[in-house]
Tab-separated table of C-alpha atoms (C1' of nucleotides) in Angstrom:
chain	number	residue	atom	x	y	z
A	1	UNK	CA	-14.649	10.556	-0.183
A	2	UNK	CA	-12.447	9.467	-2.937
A	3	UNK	CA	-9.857	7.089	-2.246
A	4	UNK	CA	-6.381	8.073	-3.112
A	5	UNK	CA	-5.804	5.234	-6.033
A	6	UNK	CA	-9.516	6.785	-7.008
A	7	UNK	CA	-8.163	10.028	-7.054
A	8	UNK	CA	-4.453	9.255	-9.063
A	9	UNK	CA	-6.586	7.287	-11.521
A	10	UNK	CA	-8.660	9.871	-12.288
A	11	UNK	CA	-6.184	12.602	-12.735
A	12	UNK	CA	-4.361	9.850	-14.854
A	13	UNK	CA	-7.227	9.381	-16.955
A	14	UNK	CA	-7.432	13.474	-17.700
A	15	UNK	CA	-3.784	12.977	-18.401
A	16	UNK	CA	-4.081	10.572	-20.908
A	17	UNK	CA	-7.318	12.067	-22.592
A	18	UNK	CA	-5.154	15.472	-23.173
A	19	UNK	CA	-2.174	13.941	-24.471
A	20	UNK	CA	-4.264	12.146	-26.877
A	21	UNK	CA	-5.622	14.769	-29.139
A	22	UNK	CA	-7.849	12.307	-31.025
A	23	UNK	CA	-8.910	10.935	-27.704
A	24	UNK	CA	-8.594	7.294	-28.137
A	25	UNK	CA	-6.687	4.484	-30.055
A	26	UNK	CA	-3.845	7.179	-30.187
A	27	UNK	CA	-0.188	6.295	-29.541
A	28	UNK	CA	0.413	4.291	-26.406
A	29	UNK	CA	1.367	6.495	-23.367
A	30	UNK	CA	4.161	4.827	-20.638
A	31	UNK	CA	2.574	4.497	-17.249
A	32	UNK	CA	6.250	5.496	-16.251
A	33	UNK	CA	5.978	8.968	-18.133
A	34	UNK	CA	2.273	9.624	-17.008
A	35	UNK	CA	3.296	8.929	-13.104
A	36	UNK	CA	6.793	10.932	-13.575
A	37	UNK	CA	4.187	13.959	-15.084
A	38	UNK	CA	1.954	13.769	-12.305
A	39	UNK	CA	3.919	13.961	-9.437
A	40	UNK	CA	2.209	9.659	-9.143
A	41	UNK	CA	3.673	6.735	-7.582
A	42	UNK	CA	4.717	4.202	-10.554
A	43	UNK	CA	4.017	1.183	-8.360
A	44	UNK	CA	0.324	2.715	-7.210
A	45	UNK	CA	-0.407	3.679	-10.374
A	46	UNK	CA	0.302	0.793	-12.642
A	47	UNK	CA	-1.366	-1.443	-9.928
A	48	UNK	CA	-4.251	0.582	-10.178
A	49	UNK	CA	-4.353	0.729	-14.081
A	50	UNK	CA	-4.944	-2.571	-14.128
A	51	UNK	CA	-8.511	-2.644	-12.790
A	52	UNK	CA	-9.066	0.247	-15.424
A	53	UNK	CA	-7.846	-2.099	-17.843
A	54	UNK	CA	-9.685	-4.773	-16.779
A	55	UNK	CA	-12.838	-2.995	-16.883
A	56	UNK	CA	-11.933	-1.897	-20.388
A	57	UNK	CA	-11.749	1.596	-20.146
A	58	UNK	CA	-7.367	1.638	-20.641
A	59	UNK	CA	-5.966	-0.712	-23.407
A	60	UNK	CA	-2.200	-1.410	-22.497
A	61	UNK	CA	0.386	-2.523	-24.550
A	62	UNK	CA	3.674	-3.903	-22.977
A	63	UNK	CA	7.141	-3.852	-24.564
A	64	UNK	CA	8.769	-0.758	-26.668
A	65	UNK	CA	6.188	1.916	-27.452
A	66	UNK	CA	4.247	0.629	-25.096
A	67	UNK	CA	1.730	1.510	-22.572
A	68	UNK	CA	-2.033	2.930	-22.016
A	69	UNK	CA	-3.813	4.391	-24.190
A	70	UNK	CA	-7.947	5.183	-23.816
A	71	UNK	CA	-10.254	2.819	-25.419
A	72	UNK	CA	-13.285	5.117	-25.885
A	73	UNK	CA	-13.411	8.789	-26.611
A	74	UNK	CA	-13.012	11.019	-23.854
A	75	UNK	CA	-16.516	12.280	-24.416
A	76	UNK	CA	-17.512	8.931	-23.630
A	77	UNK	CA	-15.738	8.147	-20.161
A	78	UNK	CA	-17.270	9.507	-17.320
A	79	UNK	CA	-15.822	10.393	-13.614
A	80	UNK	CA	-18.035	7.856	-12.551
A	81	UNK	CA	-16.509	5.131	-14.668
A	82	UNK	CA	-13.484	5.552	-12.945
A	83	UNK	CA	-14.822	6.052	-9.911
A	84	UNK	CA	-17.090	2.695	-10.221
A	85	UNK	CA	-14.187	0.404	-11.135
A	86	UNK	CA	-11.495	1.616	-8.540
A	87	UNK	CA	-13.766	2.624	-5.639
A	88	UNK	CA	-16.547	1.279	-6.355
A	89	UNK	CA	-20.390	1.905	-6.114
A	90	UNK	CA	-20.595	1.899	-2.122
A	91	UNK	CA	-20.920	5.153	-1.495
A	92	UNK	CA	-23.972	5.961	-3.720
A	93	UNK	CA	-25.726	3.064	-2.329
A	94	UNK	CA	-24.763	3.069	1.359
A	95	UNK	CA	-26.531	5.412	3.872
A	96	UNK	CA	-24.380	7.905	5.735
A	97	UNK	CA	-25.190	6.923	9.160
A	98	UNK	CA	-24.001	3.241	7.981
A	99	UNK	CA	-27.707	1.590	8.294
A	100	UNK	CA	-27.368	-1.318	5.834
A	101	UNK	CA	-31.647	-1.064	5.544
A	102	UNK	CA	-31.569	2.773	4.826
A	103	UNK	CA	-33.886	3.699	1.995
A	104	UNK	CA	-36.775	6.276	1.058
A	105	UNK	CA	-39.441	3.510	2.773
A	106	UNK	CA	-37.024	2.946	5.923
A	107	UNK	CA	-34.969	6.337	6.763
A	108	UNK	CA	-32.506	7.105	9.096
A	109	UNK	CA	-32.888	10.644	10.792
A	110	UNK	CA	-31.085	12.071	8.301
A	111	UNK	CA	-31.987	10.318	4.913
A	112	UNK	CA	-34.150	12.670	3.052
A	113	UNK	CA	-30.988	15.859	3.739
A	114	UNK	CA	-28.670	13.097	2.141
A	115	UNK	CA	-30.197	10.895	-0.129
A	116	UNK	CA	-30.567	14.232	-1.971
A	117	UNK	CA	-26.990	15.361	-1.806
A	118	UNK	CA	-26.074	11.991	-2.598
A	119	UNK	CA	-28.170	11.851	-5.760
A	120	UNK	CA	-26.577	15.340	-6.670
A	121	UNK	CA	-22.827	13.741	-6.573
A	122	UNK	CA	-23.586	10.898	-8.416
A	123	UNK	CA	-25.181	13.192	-11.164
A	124	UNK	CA	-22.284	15.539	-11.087
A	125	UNK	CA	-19.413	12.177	-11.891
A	126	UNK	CA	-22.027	10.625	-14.314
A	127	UNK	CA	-22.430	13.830	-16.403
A	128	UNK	CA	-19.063	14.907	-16.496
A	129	UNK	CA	-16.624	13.317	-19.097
A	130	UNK	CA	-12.809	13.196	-19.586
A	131	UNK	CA	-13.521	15.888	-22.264
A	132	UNK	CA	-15.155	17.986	-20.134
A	133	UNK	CA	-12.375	17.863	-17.755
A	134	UNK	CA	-10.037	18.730	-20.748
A	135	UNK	CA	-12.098	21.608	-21.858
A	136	UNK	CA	-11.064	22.827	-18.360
A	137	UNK	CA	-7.541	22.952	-19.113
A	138	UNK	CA	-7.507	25.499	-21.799
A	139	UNK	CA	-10.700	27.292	-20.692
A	140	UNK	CA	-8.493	28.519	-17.008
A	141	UNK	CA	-4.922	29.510	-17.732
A	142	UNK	CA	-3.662	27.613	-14.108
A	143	UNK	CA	-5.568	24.656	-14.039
A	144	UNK	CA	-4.173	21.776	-12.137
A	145	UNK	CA	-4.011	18.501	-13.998
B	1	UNK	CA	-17.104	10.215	3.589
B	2	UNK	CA	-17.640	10.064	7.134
B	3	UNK	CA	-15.538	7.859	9.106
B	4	UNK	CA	-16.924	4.778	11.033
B	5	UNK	CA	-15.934	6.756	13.888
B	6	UNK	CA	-18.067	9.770	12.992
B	7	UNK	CA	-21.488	7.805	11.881
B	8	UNK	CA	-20.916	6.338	15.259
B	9	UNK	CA	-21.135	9.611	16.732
B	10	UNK	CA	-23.802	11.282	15.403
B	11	UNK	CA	-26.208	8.384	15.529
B	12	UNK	CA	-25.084	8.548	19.365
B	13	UNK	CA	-25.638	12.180	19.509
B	14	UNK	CA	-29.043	12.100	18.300
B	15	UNK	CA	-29.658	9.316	20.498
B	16	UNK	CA	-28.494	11.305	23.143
B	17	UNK	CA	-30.926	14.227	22.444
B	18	UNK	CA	-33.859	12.091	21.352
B	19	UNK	CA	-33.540	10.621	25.259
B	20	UNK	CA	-33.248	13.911	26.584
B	21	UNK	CA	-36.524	15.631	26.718
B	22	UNK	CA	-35.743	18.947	27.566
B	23	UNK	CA	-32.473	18.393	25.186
B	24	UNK	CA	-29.606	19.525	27.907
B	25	UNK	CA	-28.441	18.842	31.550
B	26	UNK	CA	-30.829	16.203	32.249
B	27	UNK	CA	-29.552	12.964	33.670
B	28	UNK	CA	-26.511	11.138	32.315
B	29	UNK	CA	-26.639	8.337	29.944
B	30	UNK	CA	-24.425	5.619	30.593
B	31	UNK	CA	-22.378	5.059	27.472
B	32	UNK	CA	-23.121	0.831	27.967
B	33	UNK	CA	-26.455	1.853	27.652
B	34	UNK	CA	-25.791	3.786	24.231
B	35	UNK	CA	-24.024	1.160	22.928
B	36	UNK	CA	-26.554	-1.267	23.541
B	37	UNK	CA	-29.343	0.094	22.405
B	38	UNK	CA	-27.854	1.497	18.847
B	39	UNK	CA	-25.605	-1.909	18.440
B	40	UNK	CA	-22.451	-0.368	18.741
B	41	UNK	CA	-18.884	-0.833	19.636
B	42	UNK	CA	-18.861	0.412	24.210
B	43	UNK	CA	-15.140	0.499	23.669
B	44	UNK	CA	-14.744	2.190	19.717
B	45	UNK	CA	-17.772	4.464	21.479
B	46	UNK	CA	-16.322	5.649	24.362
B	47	UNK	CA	-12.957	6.017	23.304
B	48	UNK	CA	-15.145	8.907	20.456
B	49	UNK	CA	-17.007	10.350	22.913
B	50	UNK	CA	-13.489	11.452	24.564
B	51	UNK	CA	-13.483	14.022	21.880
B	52	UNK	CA	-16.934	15.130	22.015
B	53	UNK	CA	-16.142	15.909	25.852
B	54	UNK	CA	-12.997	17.779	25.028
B	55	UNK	CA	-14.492	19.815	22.039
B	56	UNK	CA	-17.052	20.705	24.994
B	57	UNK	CA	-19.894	19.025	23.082
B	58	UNK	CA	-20.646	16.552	25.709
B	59	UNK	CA	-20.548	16.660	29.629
B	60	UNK	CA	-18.926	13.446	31.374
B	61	UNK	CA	-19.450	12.573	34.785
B	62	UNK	CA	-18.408	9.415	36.460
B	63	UNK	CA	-19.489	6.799	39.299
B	64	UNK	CA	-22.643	5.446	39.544
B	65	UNK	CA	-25.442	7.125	37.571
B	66	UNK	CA	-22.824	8.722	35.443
B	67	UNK	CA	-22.343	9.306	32.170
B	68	UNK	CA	-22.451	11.694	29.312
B	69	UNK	CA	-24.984	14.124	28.137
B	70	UNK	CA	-25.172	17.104	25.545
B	71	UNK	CA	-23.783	20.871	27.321
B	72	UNK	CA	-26.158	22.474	24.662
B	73	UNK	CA	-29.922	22.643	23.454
B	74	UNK	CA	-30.379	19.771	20.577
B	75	UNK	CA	-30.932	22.879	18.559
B	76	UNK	CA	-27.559	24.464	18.718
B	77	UNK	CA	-26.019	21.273	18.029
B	78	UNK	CA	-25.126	21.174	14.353
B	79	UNK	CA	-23.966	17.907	12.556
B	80	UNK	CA	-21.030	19.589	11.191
B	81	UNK	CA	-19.938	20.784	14.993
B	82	UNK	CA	-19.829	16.462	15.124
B	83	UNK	CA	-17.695	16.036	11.863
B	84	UNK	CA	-15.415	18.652	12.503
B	85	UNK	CA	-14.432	17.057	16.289
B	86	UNK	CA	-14.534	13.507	14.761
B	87	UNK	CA	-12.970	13.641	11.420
B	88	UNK	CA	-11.322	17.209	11.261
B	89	UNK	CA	-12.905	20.011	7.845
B	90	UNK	CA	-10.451	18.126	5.385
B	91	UNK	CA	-13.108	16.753	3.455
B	92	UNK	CA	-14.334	20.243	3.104
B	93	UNK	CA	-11.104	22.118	2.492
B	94	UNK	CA	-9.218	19.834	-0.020
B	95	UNK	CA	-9.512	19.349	-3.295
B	96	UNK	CA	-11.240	16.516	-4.569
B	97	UNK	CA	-8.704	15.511	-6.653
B	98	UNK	CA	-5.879	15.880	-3.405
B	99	UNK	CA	-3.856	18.765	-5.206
B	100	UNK	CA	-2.804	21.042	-1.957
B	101	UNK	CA	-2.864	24.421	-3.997
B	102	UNK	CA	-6.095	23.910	-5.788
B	103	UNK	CA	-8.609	26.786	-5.475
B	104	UNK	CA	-11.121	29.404	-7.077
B	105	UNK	CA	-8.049	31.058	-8.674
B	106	UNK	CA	-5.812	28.137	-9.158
B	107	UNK	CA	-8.460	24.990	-10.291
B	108	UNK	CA	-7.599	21.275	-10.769
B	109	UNK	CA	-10.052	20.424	-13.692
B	110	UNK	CA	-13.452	19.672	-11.917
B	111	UNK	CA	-12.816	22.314	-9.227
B	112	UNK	CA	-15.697	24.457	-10.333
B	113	UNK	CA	-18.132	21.413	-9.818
B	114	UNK	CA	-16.991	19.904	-6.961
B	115	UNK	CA	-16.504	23.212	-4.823
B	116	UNK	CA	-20.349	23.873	-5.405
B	117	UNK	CA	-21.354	20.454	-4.404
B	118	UNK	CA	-18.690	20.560	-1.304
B	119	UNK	CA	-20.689	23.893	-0.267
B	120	UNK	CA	-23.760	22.296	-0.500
B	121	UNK	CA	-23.163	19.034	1.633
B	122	UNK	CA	-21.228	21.572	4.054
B	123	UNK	CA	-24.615	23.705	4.552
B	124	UNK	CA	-26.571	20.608	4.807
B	125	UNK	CA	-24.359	19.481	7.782
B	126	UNK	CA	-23.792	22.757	9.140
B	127	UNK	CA	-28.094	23.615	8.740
B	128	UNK	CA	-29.288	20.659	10.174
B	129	UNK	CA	-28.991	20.166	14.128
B	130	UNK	CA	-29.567	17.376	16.692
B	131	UNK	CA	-33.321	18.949	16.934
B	132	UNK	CA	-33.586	18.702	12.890
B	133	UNK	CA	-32.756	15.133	13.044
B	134	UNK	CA	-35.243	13.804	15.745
B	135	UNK	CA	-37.919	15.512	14.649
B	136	UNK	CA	-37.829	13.061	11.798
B	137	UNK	CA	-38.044	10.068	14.251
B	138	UNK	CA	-41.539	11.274	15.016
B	139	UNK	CA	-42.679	12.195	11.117
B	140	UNK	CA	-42.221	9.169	9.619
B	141	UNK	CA	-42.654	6.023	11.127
B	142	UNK	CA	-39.831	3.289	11.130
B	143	UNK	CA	-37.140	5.836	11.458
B	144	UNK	CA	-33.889	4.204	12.375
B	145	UNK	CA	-31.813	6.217	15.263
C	1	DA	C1'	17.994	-14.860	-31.789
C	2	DG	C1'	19.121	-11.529	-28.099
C	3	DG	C1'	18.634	-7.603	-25.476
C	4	DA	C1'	15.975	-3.705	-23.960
C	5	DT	C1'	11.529	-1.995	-22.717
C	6	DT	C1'	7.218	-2.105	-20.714
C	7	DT	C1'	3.015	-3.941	-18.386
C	8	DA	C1'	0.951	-8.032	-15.352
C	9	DA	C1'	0.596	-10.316	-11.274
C	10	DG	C1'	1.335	-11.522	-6.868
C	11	DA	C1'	3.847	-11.046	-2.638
C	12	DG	C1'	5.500	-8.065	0.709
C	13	DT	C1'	5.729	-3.814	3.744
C	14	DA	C1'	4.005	0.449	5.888
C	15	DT	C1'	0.577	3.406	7.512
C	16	DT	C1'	-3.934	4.558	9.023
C	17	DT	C1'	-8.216	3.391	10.861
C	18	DT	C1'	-10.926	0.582	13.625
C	19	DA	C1'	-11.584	-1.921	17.653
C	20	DT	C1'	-10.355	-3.930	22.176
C	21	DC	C1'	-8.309	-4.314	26.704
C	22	DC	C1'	-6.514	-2.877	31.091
C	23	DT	C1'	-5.676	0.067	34.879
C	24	DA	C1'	-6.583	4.397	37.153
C	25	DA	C1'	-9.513	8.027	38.760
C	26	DA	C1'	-13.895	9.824	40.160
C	27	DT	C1'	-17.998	9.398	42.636
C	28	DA	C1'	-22.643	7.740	44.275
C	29	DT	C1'	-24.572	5.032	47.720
C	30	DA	C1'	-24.985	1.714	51.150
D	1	DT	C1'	-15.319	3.835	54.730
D	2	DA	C1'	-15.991	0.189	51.434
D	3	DT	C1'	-17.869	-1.196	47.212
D	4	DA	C1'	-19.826	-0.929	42.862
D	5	DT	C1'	-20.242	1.924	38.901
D	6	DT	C1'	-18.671	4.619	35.305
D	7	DT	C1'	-15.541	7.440	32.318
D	8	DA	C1'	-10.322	8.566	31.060
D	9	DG	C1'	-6.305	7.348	28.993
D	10	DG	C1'	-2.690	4.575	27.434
D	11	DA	C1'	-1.374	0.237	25.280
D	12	DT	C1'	-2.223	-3.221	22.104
D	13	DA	C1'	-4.401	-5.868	18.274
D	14	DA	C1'	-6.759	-6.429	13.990
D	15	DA	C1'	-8.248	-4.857	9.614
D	16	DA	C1'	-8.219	-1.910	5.792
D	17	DT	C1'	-5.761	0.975	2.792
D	18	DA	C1'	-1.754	2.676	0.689
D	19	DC	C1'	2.390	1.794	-1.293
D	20	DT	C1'	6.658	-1.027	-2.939
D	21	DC	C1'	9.209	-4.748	-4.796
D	22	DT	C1'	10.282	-8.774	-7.537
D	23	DT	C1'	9.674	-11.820	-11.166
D	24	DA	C1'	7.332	-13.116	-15.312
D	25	DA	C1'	5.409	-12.297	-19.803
D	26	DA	C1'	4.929	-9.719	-23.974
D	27	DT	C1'	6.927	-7.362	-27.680
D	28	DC	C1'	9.804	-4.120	-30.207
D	29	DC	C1'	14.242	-3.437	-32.367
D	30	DT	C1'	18.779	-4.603	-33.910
DNA sequence: AGGATTTAAGAGTATTTTATCCTAAATATA
DNA sequence: TATATTTAGGATAAAATACTCTTAAATCCT
């Protein structure tokens, strides 16, 4: 469902947010040190950070001391903000079967079972924030970042 | 989520059944005929259906008024028996985040919310049959197969 | 100013998925 | 038996995605 740049980004992201114990405007973080962490691809993941950047969710910083650092508070970056910018919206809009005129008025067989789901997902990314994600971390002793 | 490959398939299955109305062992479709009638791919089609055959899902017969049609009742045809020949349970057994060891007693940092969504999309597939699904093409009216 | 560090951007390569084509095999029917 | 029909399977092509590399630009530090 995720893609896997959707997927490194958003680990990345939880990365970042933990380092930064403020949570934003914090010291910059090297993409280098945050892909060598993570088991990441440098190459994928600095591509990648650039649509993040972009979109204004990562500030970056080249030269000495530099690198990424958040530009909101974890509490206010949600899954779905990642998700949005590197995947993008498709899959909360499109219908599963892959009509393009799928909606409530016009349903494929199996719209009402998915639309649901679908609606469920999308709540479950928009409600859940970087911080949440942290909390994770020191709520379970093995969690995986 | 599910591959082209896989929306391909079930919108064929249900096809299938919705054609067939005592569901099983009636007369062959022609896969041409499929493909014409739901505006898909013959080749990308057929070359799926070889799986459905194989997984014992479908019956193939060639020559002249061959075909394919369904070895069981529309009923005991789940969705998920579709996904799992098409696309394989990965979507269902990874982690959302693609960390290979992540689990109840292990968790990457949205495990707990993702596994309970990933249960609930896997009982809607695995809850709703071929029957389920053309039963809506009567209830509401535009329906799109 | 000069050199080292670090991201940006675009080009390039590899892999996977999607889609097509061709020939063979099966088989109904005339 | 000959012919037309229809799926099977392997080969190939195209497109999308994943991943890498190279060079440029910014900027810190000496």
């Amino acid at each position: 469902m995720l893609s896997a740049a959707c997927k490194d980004s958003i680990r990345a992201m939880i990365y970042i947010a933990k380092l930064q114990k403020e949570g934003y405007r914090e010291k910059f973080v090297s993409i280098h040190k945050i892909a060598k962490d993570l088991g990441l691809s440098f190459y994928f993941l600095s591509k990648n950070f650039q649509k993040l950047v972009k979109a204004g969710l990562l500030e970056s910083h080249r030269g000495p001391q530099g690198g990424v650092r958040l530009l909101k508070r974890p509490s206010e970056i949600r899954l779905i903000d990642i998700v949005e910018v590197i995947d993008g919206m498709e899959f909360f809009n499109n219908c599963i079967l892959g009509f393009e005129e799928c909606s409530d008025q016009n349903p494929c067989t199996i719209h009402n079972l998915w639309a649901e789901k679908r609606e469920e997902i999308y709540s479950m990314f928009s409600s859940t924030t970087l911080e949440d994600a942290i909390k994770n971390i020191d709520k379970f002793s093995n969690v995986k970042v």
